[in-house]
mmCIF file of C-alpha atoms in Angstrom:
data_model
loop_
_atom_site.group_PDB
_atom_site.id
_atom_site.type_symbol
_atom_site.label_atom_id
_atom_site.label_comp_id
_atom_site.label_asym_id
_atom_site.label_seq_id
_atom_site.Cartn_x
_atom_site.Cartn_y
_atom_site.Cartn_z
ATOM 1 C CA MET A 1 92.087 61.317 108.460
ATOM 2 C CA LEU A 2 91.458 58.722 111.162
ATOM 3 C CA GLU A 3 93.786 60.317 113.745
ATOM 4 C CA LEU A 4 92.077 63.706 113.308
ATOM 5 C CA LYS A 5 88.616 62.189 113.765
ATOM 6 C CA ILE A 6 89.697 60.339 116.905
ATOM 7 C CA ALA A 7 91.364 63.495 118.278
ATOM 8 C CA SER A 8 88.133 65.447 117.728
ATOM 9 C CA ARG A 9 86.075 62.755 119.475
ATOM 10 C CA PHE A 10 88.450 62.709 122.451
ATOM 11 C CA LEU A 11 88.081 66.483 122.788
ATOM 12 C CA LYS A 12 84.294 66.345 122.426
ATOM 13 C CA SER A 13 84.008 63.590 125.014
ATOM 14 C CA SER A 14 85.589 65.881 127.628
ATOM 15 C CA LYS A 15 83.958 69.165 126.716
ATOM 16 C CA GLY A 16 84.578 70.862 130.052
ATOM 17 C CA GLN A 17 88.260 70.024 129.975
ATOM 18 C CA THR A 18 88.559 71.078 126.336
ATOM 19 C CA ILE A 19 86.877 74.425 126.994
ATOM 20 C CA LEU A 20 89.217 75.096 129.919
ATOM 21 C CA ILE A 21 92.313 74.389 127.796
ATOM 22 C CA ILE A 22 91.042 76.624 124.966
ATOM 23 C CA LEU A 23 90.270 79.401 127.458
ATOM 24 C CA GLY A 24 93.761 79.035 128.946
ATOM 25 C CA ILE A 25 95.347 79.421 125.501
ATOM 26 C CA ALA A 26 92.976 82.272 124.632
ATOM 27 C CA ILE A 27 93.841 84.198 127.805
ATOM 28 C CA GLY A 28 97.560 83.689 127.147
ATOM 29 C CA VAL A 29 97.260 84.914 123.551
ATOM 30 C CA SER A 30 95.018 87.825 124.548
ATOM 31 C CA VAL A 31 97.594 88.987 127.108
ATOM 32 C CA GLN A 32 100.320 88.678 124.471
ATOM 33 C CA VAL A 33 98.312 90.649 121.887
ATOM 34 C CA PHE A 34 97.138 93.239 124.419
ATOM 35 C CA ILE A 35 100.583 93.980 125.849
ATOM 36 C CA GLY A 36 102.346 93.833 122.474
ATOM 37 C CA THR A 37 99.780 96.045 120.739
ATOM 38 C CA LEU A 38 99.678 98.490 123.641
ATOM 39 C CA ILE A 39 103.461 98.919 123.745
ATOM 40 C CA GLN A 40 103.691 99.211 119.946
ATOM 41 C CA GLY A 41 100.963 101.875 120.003
ATOM 42 C CA LEU A 42 102.739 103.704 122.821
ATOM 43 C CA GLN A 43 106.060 103.597 120.960
ATOM 44 C CA LYS A 44 104.522 104.737 117.694
ATOM 45 C CA ASN A 45 102.738 107.613 119.435
ATOM 46 C CA LEU A 46 105.945 108.576 121.240
ATOM 47 C CA ILE A 47 107.931 108.543 118.000
ATOM 48 C CA ASN A 48 105.267 110.582 116.175
ATOM 49 C CA THR A 49 105.119 113.095 119.016
ATOM 50 C CA THR A 50 108.872 113.553 119.355
ATOM 51 C CA ILE A 51 110.238 113.173 115.816
ATOM 52 C CA GLY A 52 107.280 112.410 113.564
ATOM 53 C CA SER A 53 106.861 116.046 112.554
ATOM 54 C CA SER A 54 110.470 117.162 112.678
ATOM 55 C CA SER A 55 113.753 116.680 110.872
ATOM 56 C CA GLN A 56 115.150 113.169 111.305
ATOM 57 C CA ILE A 57 118.416 113.839 109.467
ATOM 58 C CA THR A 58 119.879 117.352 109.273
ATOM 59 C CA VAL A 59 122.734 118.720 107.168
ATOM 60 C CA THR A 60 124.524 121.818 108.466
ATOM 61 C CA SER A 61 127.704 123.651 107.545
ATOM 62 C CA ASN A 62 131.066 123.436 109.329
ATOM 63 C CA SER A 63 132.154 126.801 107.897
ATOM 64 C CA SER A 64 132.663 129.826 110.128
ATOM 65 C CA ASP A 65 129.533 131.602 108.847
ATOM 66 C CA GLY A 66 127.413 128.453 109.056
ATOM 67 C CA LEU A 67 126.048 128.912 105.548
ATOM 68 C CA ILE A 68 125.574 126.422 102.707
ATOM 69 C CA ASP A 69 125.766 127.542 99.076
ATOM 70 C CA ALA A 70 124.477 125.837 95.922
ATOM 71 C CA SER A 71 121.731 124.249 97.998
ATOM 72 C CA LYS A 72 119.659 123.039 95.030
ATOM 73 C CA ASP A 73 122.532 120.913 93.751
ATOM 74 C CA LYS A 74 123.156 119.448 97.194
ATOM 75 C CA ILE A 75 119.467 118.634 97.656
ATOM 76 C CA LYS A 76 119.489 116.674 94.378
ATOM 77 C CA VAL A 77 122.561 114.746 95.546
ATOM 78 C CA ILE A 78 120.843 113.957 98.858
ATOM 79 C CA GLU A 79 117.610 112.800 97.193
ATOM 80 C CA ASN A 80 119.603 110.386 95.020
ATOM 81 C CA SER A 81 121.752 109.066 97.879
ATOM 82 C CA ASN A 82 119.169 106.692 99.368
ATOM 83 C CA ASP A 83 115.697 105.513 98.284
ATOM 84 C CA ASN A 84 114.452 105.628 101.897
ATOM 85 C CA ILE A 85 114.625 109.425 102.045
ATOM 86 C CA LYS A 86 111.092 110.754 101.544
ATOM 87 C CA ASN A 87 111.075 114.491 102.389
ATOM 88 C CA VAL A 88 113.897 117.008 101.904
ATOM 89 C CA SER A 89 113.581 120.699 102.765
ATOM 90 C CA PRO A 90 116.108 123.569 102.914
ATOM 91 C CA SER A 91 116.013 126.080 105.731
ATOM 92 C CA ALA A 92 117.557 129.447 106.487
ATOM 93 C CA ASP A 93 117.547 129.797 110.270
ATOM 94 C CA PHE A 94 118.785 132.891 112.089
ATOM 95 C CA SER A 95 118.669 133.893 115.739
ATOM 96 C CA GLY A 96 117.529 137.395 116.542
ATOM 97 C CA PHE A 97 114.898 139.394 118.395
ATOM 98 C CA MET A 98 111.320 140.387 117.777
ATOM 99 C CA GLU A 99 110.391 143.902 118.835
ATOM 100 C CA TYR A 100 106.750 144.733 119.554
ATOM 101 C CA ASN A 101 105.267 147.410 121.807
ATOM 102 C CA ASP A 102 108.770 148.410 122.990
ATOM 103 C CA LYS A 103 109.486 144.886 124.183
ATOM 104 C CA ASN A 104 112.067 142.443 122.780
ATOM 105 C CA TYR A 105 111.576 138.700 122.520
ATOM 106 C CA PRO A 106 114.351 136.216 121.553
ATOM 107 C CA ILE A 107 113.314 134.346 118.425
ATOM 108 C CA LEU A 108 114.535 132.010 115.685
ATOM 109 C CA LEU A 109 113.542 133.307 112.268
ATOM 110 C CA ARG A 110 113.001 130.285 110.037
ATOM 111 C CA GLY A 111 113.056 130.898 106.309
ATOM 112 C CA LEU A 112 111.504 127.843 104.676
ATOM 113 C CA ASP A 113 110.509 126.485 101.306
ATOM 114 C CA LEU A 114 106.958 126.260 102.613
ATOM 115 C CA LYS A 115 105.822 123.642 100.098
ATOM 116 C CA ARG A 116 108.658 121.280 101.036
ATOM 117 C CA ALA A 117 108.630 122.152 104.742
ATOM 118 C CA ASP A 118 104.907 121.422 105.033
ATOM 119 C CA LYS A 119 105.613 117.749 104.332
ATOM 120 C CA ILE A 120 107.801 117.643 107.427
ATOM 121 C CA TYR A 121 106.155 120.062 109.865
ATOM 122 C CA LYS A 122 102.521 119.913 108.626
ATOM 123 C CA ILE A 123 102.342 123.703 108.935
ATOM 124 C CA LYS A 124 99.034 124.016 107.051
ATOM 125 C CA ASP A 125 97.371 121.417 109.261
ATOM 126 C CA ASN A 126 98.642 123.184 112.393
ATOM 127 C CA LEU A 127 97.599 126.720 111.447
ATOM 128 C CA LYS A 128 95.291 127.991 114.182
ATOM 129 C CA SER A 129 94.318 131.239 112.462
ATOM 130 C CA GLY A 130 95.145 133.352 109.426
ATOM 131 C CA ARG A 131 97.229 132.042 106.537
ATOM 132 C CA GLU A 132 100.771 131.089 105.598
ATOM 133 C CA PRO A 133 103.230 133.753 104.387
ATOM 134 C CA LYS A 134 102.792 134.221 100.633
ATOM 135 C CA ASN A 135 104.605 137.471 99.958
ATOM 136 C CA GLU A 136 107.868 138.965 101.123
ATOM 137 C CA ASN A 137 108.011 140.360 104.670
ATOM 138 C CA GLU A 138 105.142 138.198 105.883
ATOM 139 C CA VAL A 139 105.475 135.820 108.851
ATOM 140 C CA ILE A 140 103.500 133.482 111.074
ATOM 141 C CA ILE A 141 104.136 133.087 114.796
ATOM 142 C CA GLY A 142 103.427 130.418 117.405
ATOM 143 C CA THR A 143 100.417 130.518 119.702
ATOM 144 C CA ASP A 144 102.623 130.864 122.814
ATOM 145 C CA LEU A 145 104.491 133.876 121.415
ATOM 146 C CA LYS A 146 101.193 135.453 120.323
ATOM 147 C CA LYS A 147 99.806 135.025 123.830
ATOM 148 C CA GLU A 148 102.935 136.379 125.518
ATOM 149 C CA SER A 149 103.282 139.401 123.241
ATOM 150 C CA LYS A 150 99.513 139.974 122.807
ATOM 151 C CA LEU A 151 99.929 140.200 119.043
ATOM 152 C CA ASN A 152 97.054 140.062 116.582
ATOM 153 C CA ILE A 153 96.946 138.938 112.960
ATOM 154 C CA GLY A 154 97.718 141.893 110.731
ATOM 155 C CA ASP A 155 100.054 143.551 113.275
ATOM 156 C CA GLU A 156 103.529 144.596 112.244
ATOM 157 C CA ILE A 157 106.580 143.483 114.212
ATOM 158 C CA THR A 158 110.255 144.370 113.875
ATOM 159 C CA ILE A 159 112.917 141.703 113.404
ATOM 160 C CA LEU A 160 116.271 142.707 114.890
ATOM 161 C CA THR A 161 119.488 140.969 113.783
ATOM 162 C CA PRO A 162 122.686 140.586 115.877
ATOM 163 C CA LYS A 163 124.391 142.974 113.429
ATOM 164 C CA GLY A 164 121.957 145.746 114.250
ATOM 165 C CA LYS A 165 119.778 145.527 111.146
ATOM 166 C CA SER A 166 116.020 145.831 111.605
ATOM 167 C CA LYS A 167 113.120 144.948 109.344
ATOM 168 C CA LYS A 168 109.374 145.353 109.766
ATOM 169 C CA VAL A 169 107.251 142.340 108.815
ATOM 170 C CA LYS A 170 103.539 141.592 108.921
ATOM 171 C CA VAL A 171 101.972 138.752 110.940
ATOM 172 C CA THR A 172 99.575 136.794 108.702
ATOM 173 C CA GLY A 173 98.776 133.827 110.912
ATOM 174 C CA THR A 174 99.444 131.708 114.006
ATOM 175 C CA TYR A 175 100.408 128.052 114.304
ATOM 176 C CA ASP A 176 100.567 125.375 116.994
ATOM 177 C CA LEU A 177 103.256 122.728 116.425
ATOM 178 C CA LYS A 178 102.484 121.033 119.771
ATOM 179 C CA SER A 179 105.703 122.206 121.420
ATOM 180 C CA SER A 180 105.818 125.214 123.748
ATOM 181 C CA ASN A 181 109.494 125.811 122.971
ATOM 182 C CA ILE A 182 108.770 125.963 119.222
ATOM 183 C CA ASN A 183 105.558 127.941 119.633
ATOM 184 C CA ASN A 184 107.385 130.509 121.725
ATOM 185 C CA LYS A 185 110.538 130.869 119.602
ATOM 186 C CA TRP A 186 109.963 130.113 115.925
ATOM 187 C CA ILE A 187 108.853 132.829 113.526
ATOM 188 C CA ILE A 188 108.248 131.199 110.153
ATOM 189 C CA THR A 189 108.594 133.086 106.884
ATOM 190 C CA THR A 190 109.576 132.566 103.266
ATOM 191 C CA MET A 191 113.139 131.656 102.356
ATOM 192 C CA LYS A 192 113.738 134.958 100.530
ATOM 193 C CA THR A 193 112.498 137.094 103.421
ATOM 194 C CA ALA A 194 114.853 135.425 105.905
ATOM 195 C CA GLN A 195 117.792 135.610 103.499
ATOM 196 C CA ASP A 196 117.164 139.315 102.811
ATOM 197 C CA ILE A 197 116.837 140.260 106.486
ATOM 198 C CA PHE A 198 120.065 138.479 107.455
ATOM 199 C CA ASP A 199 121.981 139.255 104.242
ATOM 200 C CA SER A 200 122.769 135.616 103.410
ATOM 201 C CA LYS A 201 122.046 136.130 99.684
ATOM 202 C CA ASP A 202 120.914 132.757 98.291
ATOM 203 C CA LYS A 203 122.671 130.699 100.945
ATOM 204 C CA ILE A 204 120.918 128.525 103.531
ATOM 205 C CA THR A 205 121.840 127.201 106.979
ATOM 206 C CA GLY A 206 120.548 123.638 106.801
ATOM 207 C CA ILE A 207 118.906 120.848 104.848
ATOM 208 C CA GLU A 208 116.313 118.828 106.734
ATOM 209 C CA MET A 209 114.908 115.469 105.768
ATOM 210 C CA GLN A 210 112.636 112.662 106.868
ATOM 211 C CA VAL A 211 113.040 108.959 106.142
ATOM 212 C CA LYS A 212 110.638 106.066 105.602
ATOM 213 C CA ASP A 213 111.972 104.075 108.576
ATOM 214 C CA VAL A 214 112.903 106.397 111.448
ATOM 215 C CA PHE A 215 114.961 103.688 113.159
ATOM 216 C CA SER A 216 117.227 103.491 110.093
ATOM 217 C CA ALA A 217 118.059 107.196 110.227
ATOM 218 C CA ASP A 218 121.617 106.546 111.431
ATOM 219 C CA ILE A 219 122.302 104.140 108.547
ATOM 220 C CA ILE A 220 120.740 106.447 105.951
ATOM 221 C CA SER A 221 122.710 109.416 107.310
ATOM 222 C CA LYS A 222 125.919 107.526 106.471
ATOM 223 C CA ASP A 223 124.821 107.306 102.830
ATOM 224 C CA VAL A 224 124.041 111.025 102.866
ATOM 225 C CA LYS A 225 127.469 111.724 104.332
ATOM 226 C CA LYS A 226 129.181 109.673 101.602
ATOM 227 C CA SER A 227 127.264 111.511 98.875
ATOM 228 C CA LEU A 228 128.348 114.893 100.320
ATOM 229 C CA LYS A 229 131.916 113.921 101.272
ATOM 230 C CA GLU A 230 133.469 116.561 98.994
ATOM 231 C CA TYR A 231 131.747 119.361 100.943
ATOM 232 C CA ASP A 232 132.513 120.689 104.411
ATOM 233 C CA LEU A 233 129.194 119.662 105.919
ATOM 234 C CA LYS A 234 127.985 118.039 109.117
ATOM 235 C CA ILE A 235 125.299 115.326 109.027
ATOM 236 C CA SER A 236 123.393 114.520 112.227
ATOM 237 C CA ASN A 237 120.392 112.293 112.901
ATOM 238 C CA TRP A 238 117.703 112.146 115.572
ATOM 239 C CA LYS A 239 119.201 109.064 117.235
ATOM 240 C CA GLU A 240 122.312 110.972 118.246
ATOM 241 C CA ALA A 241 120.248 113.542 120.131
ATOM 242 C CA ASN A 242 117.722 111.115 121.635
ATOM 243 C CA ALA A 243 119.789 108.376 123.283
ATOM 244 C CA SER A 244 117.543 108.344 126.375
ATOM 245 C CA LEU A 245 114.426 107.942 124.212
ATOM 246 C CA LEU A 246 115.979 104.995 122.360
ATOM 247 C CA SER A 247 116.980 103.414 125.656
ATOM 248 C CA GLY A 248 113.416 103.740 126.929
ATOM 249 C CA LEU A 249 111.961 102.213 123.758
ATOM 250 C CA SER A 250 114.413 99.295 123.964
ATOM 251 C CA GLY A 251 113.467 98.741 127.596
ATOM 252 C CA GLN A 252 109.766 98.692 126.721
ATOM 253 C CA SER A 253 110.335 96.164 123.934
ATOM 254 C CA ALA A 254 112.470 93.930 126.160
ATOM 255 C CA SER A 255 109.886 93.932 128.969
ATOM 256 C CA SER A 256 107.115 93.165 126.479
ATOM 257 C CA ILE A 257 109.031 90.184 125.081
ATOM 258 C CA MET A 258 109.808 88.865 128.583
ATOM 259 C CA ILE A 259 106.147 89.014 129.622
ATOM 260 C CA GLN A 260 105.072 87.267 126.416
ATOM 261 C CA VAL A 261 107.679 84.519 126.896
ATOM 262 C CA PHE A 262 106.509 83.803 130.453
ATOM 263 C CA VAL A 263 102.885 83.716 129.291
ATOM 264 C CA LEU A 264 103.793 81.214 126.547
ATOM 265 C CA VAL A 265 105.721 79.019 128.984
ATOM 266 C CA SER A 266 102.732 78.909 131.348
ATOM 267 C CA VAL A 267 100.418 78.024 128.444
ATOM 268 C CA ILE A 268 102.725 75.235 127.239
ATOM 269 C CA LEU A 269 103.033 73.751 130.736
ATOM 270 C CA GLY A 270 99.267 73.920 131.213
ATOM 271 C CA ILE A 271 98.506 72.152 127.926
ATOM 272 C CA THR A 272 101.202 69.508 128.529
ATOM 273 C CA SER A 273 99.898 68.629 131.999
ATOM 274 C CA VAL A 274 96.250 68.456 130.896
ATOM 275 C CA LEU A 275 96.974 66.341 127.825
ATOM 276 C CA ALA A 276 99.196 64.057 129.902
ATOM 277 C CA ILE A 277 96.199 63.436 132.170
ATOM 278 C CA THR A 278 94.086 62.842 129.057
ATOM 279 C CA VAL A 279 96.469 60.063 128.011
ATOM 280 C CA MET A 280 95.799 58.318 131.321
ATOM 281 C CA GLN A 281 92.045 58.913 131.022
ATOM 282 C CA LYS A 282 91.943 57.566 127.470
ATOM 283 C CA SER A 283 94.496 54.800 128.001
ATOM 284 C CA LYS A 284 91.873 52.035 127.717
ATOM 285 C CA GLN A 285 90.529 53.418 124.423
ATOM 286 C CA LEU A 286 94.081 53.797 123.137
ATOM 287 C CA GLY A 287 94.843 50.210 124.157
ATOM 288 C CA ILE A 288 91.789 48.959 122.253
ATOM 289 C CA LEU A 289 92.756 51.043 119.190
ATOM 290 C CA LYS A 290 96.290 49.634 119.292
ATOM 291 C CA ALA A 291 94.938 46.127 119.639
ATOM 292 C CA MET A 292 92.841 46.803 116.532
ATOM 293 C CA GLY A 293 95.994 47.674 114.573
ATOM 294 C CA ILE A 294 96.648 51.383 115.033
ATOM 295 C CA LYS A 295 100.393 51.866 114.992
ATOM 296 C CA ASP A 296 102.370 53.887 117.563
ATOM 297 C CA GLY A 297 102.932 56.723 115.080
ATOM 298 C CA LYS A 298 99.214 57.186 114.506
ATOM 299 C CA ALA A 299 98.479 56.996 118.229
ATOM 300 C CA ARG A 300 101.047 59.733 118.718
ATOM 301 C CA ASN A 301 99.424 61.838 115.979
ATOM 302 C CA ILE A 302 96.096 61.786 117.825
ATOM 303 C CA PHE A 303 97.523 63.992 120.565
ATOM 304 C CA LEU A 304 99.462 66.149 118.126
ATOM 305 C CA TYR A 305 96.190 66.844 116.338
ATOM 306 C CA GLN A 306 94.577 67.632 119.673
ATOM 307 C CA GLY A 307 97.276 70.203 120.311
ATOM 308 C CA LEU A 308 96.733 71.675 116.838
ATOM 309 C CA ILE A 309 92.954 71.951 117.317
ATOM 310 C CA LEU A 310 93.289 73.454 120.788
ATOM 311 C CA GLY A 311 95.946 75.894 119.624
ATOM 312 C CA LEU A 312 93.938 76.998 116.609
ATOM 313 C CA PHE A 313 90.714 77.689 118.513
ATOM 314 C CA GLY A 314 92.552 79.235 121.473
ATOM 315 C CA ALA A 315 94.599 81.526 119.214
ATOM 316 C CA VAL A 316 91.587 82.816 117.262
ATOM 317 C CA ILE A 317 89.574 83.500 120.410
ATOM 318 C CA GLY A 318 92.639 85.001 122.117
ATOM 319 C CA VAL A 319 93.334 87.418 119.261
ATOM 320 C CA ALA A 320 89.713 88.594 119.246
ATOM 321 C CA LEU A 321 89.812 89.026 123.027
ATOM 322 C CA GLY A 322 93.180 90.829 122.918
ATOM 323 C CA ILE A 323 92.051 93.293 120.244
ATOM 324 C CA GLY A 324 88.829 93.864 122.190
ATOM 325 C CA LEU A 325 90.803 94.605 125.380
ATOM 326 C CA THR A 326 93.091 97.008 123.495
ATOM 327 C CA TYR A 327 90.122 98.799 121.915
ATOM 328 C CA SER A 328 88.406 99.099 125.304
ATOM 329 C CA PHE A 329 91.589 100.492 126.849
ATOM 330 C CA THR A 330 91.803 103.246 124.198
ATOM 331 C CA LYS A 331 88.208 104.233 124.998
ATOM 332 C CA PHE A 332 88.573 104.355 128.783
ATOM 333 C CA ALA A 333 92.154 105.638 129.113
ATOM 334 C CA VAL A 334 91.880 109.083 127.517
ATOM 335 C CA ASN A 335 93.521 112.476 127.811
ATOM 336 C CA SER A 336 91.725 115.577 129.054
ATOM 337 C CA ASP A 337 90.787 116.468 125.459
ATOM 338 C CA GLY A 338 89.176 113.063 124.892
ATOM 339 C CA THR A 339 91.931 111.614 122.700
ATOM 340 C CA PRO A 340 93.236 108.119 123.590
ATOM 341 C CA LEU A 341 96.133 108.032 126.042
ATOM 342 C CA VAL A 342 97.620 105.339 123.813
ATOM 343 C CA PRO A 343 96.259 105.247 120.226
ATOM 344 C CA LEU A 344 94.977 101.985 118.791
ATOM 345 C CA TYR A 345 97.653 100.537 116.539
ATOM 346 C CA LEU A 346 97.207 97.078 115.021
ATOM 347 C CA ASP A 347 100.319 95.444 113.629
ATOM 348 C CA TYR A 348 98.903 92.581 111.577
ATOM 349 C CA LYS A 349 102.309 90.934 111.246
ATOM 350 C CA PHE A 350 102.620 90.851 115.047
ATOM 351 C CA ILE A 351 99.069 89.501 115.419
ATOM 352 C CA GLY A 352 99.737 86.840 112.785
ATOM 353 C CA ALA A 353 102.976 85.893 114.528
ATOM 354 C CA SER A 354 101.104 85.629 117.854
ATOM 355 C CA VAL A 355 98.583 83.230 116.283
ATOM 356 C CA LEU A 356 101.350 81.127 114.753
ATOM 357 C CA ILE A 357 103.349 81.017 118.001
ATOM 358 C CA ALA A 358 100.248 79.948 119.952
ATOM 359 C CA ILE A 359 99.488 77.113 117.531
ATOM 360 C CA VAL A 360 103.111 75.935 117.434
ATOM 361 C CA SER A 361 103.294 76.147 121.250
ATOM 362 C CA ALA A 362 100.165 74.031 121.603
ATOM 363 C CA CYS A 363 101.623 71.440 119.209
ATOM 364 C CA VAL A 364 104.932 71.434 121.098
ATOM 365 C CA ALA A 365 103.040 71.021 124.378
ATOM 366 C CA SER A 366 101.345 67.910 122.975
ATOM 367 C CA VAL A 367 104.632 66.194 122.102
ATOM 368 C CA VAL A 368 105.234 64.805 125.624
ATOM 369 C CA PRO A 369 101.780 63.230 126.026
ATOM 370 C CA ALA A 370 101.957 62.058 122.397
ATOM 371 C CA ARG A 371 105.213 60.191 123.067
ATOM 372 C CA LYS A 372 103.721 58.791 126.254
ATOM 373 C CA SER A 373 100.713 57.442 124.362
ATOM 374 C CA SER A 374 102.928 55.699 121.800
ATOM 375 C CA LYS A 375 104.638 53.755 124.595
ATOM 376 C CA LEU A 376 101.419 52.286 125.987
ATOM 377 C CA ASP A 377 101.287 48.496 125.937
ATOM 378 C CA PRO A 378 97.780 47.587 124.685
ATOM 379 C CA ILE A 379 97.739 44.203 126.495
ATOM 380 C CA GLU A 380 98.693 45.749 129.837
ATOM 381 C CA VAL A 381 96.224 48.581 129.411
ATOM 382 C CA ILE A 382 93.287 46.296 128.562
ATOM 383 C CA LYS A 383 94.271 43.824 131.253
ATOM 384 C CA ASN A 384 94.465 46.455 134.003
ATOM 385 C CA GLY A 385 91.485 48.297 132.481
#
């Protein structure tokens, strides 16, 4: 196309100016990608740390004894209530004490379906030593409790219930679920062992689940509640207990968007001003082209194409620069154990949107100079040369 060829020649004839505009766009896009990617990585890491390996929706009983019967039937109902539910696990949780070497430690005995629970808590991956409970009266304890009580694998401990019952169990392993409160309180065992010690028969205390989209947990919990409406059960989700976390995430997102908007505005203003000057610089050439028969619409398209070319090159370079900055940040900003302070997380939809916004912004920025060029009078321009 003629307009595209002319636009390319105009840009090539002022290489220094063209390079500066492209660098300006690239820096703007790189800042947008860097900040957006960094905050998304921070949010994802925060979510994974706080609720990624825990129950996101929990079903408990409103009854006086806190127990749920016919749990298998209820689990089937829950699994069929919403397609976004991915992991469901029953639990039998009881507060009590652990007795070892004449000392008592407050604990929460967690009877779990270990196969199901592993999908939520990643127990196998977080085992530090020994093995999971396989037989009755076997347990695993957290690293903090092991350190405090000076237990060893193979030792026997006594579980004491509030009703005065006691039961000796064997420690087969230790875990680290990355939470000192959990590591110091939870003693994990099989479902049957917990039920036998606390005389709950085949009843459980809760049903835990994870969902595909953690931010939809409140909506999904409503579907779960509807499916279980005939039972006296309570359904809670992680959002209810983490209002401050949600507020912080919303604040981060809002600040990120504000910064990106201001960067885009500065880029648009920069491109508009430079291209407006280009119209004045190329006014004689435009006058000659108009005198040769180029219509106003085509003269306008020359600058629109310039904006498109500048936006395209600036966006591509900016994305590469932004990803490079993010990667460098994850290598230099590290924790004491060498892991990144903020993990590298690339959202390709966000990156694609950043490229598109940069190109559209560059085209929008070229509208003003494009309209200005279409209003040039070729006779006056050539006359005043």
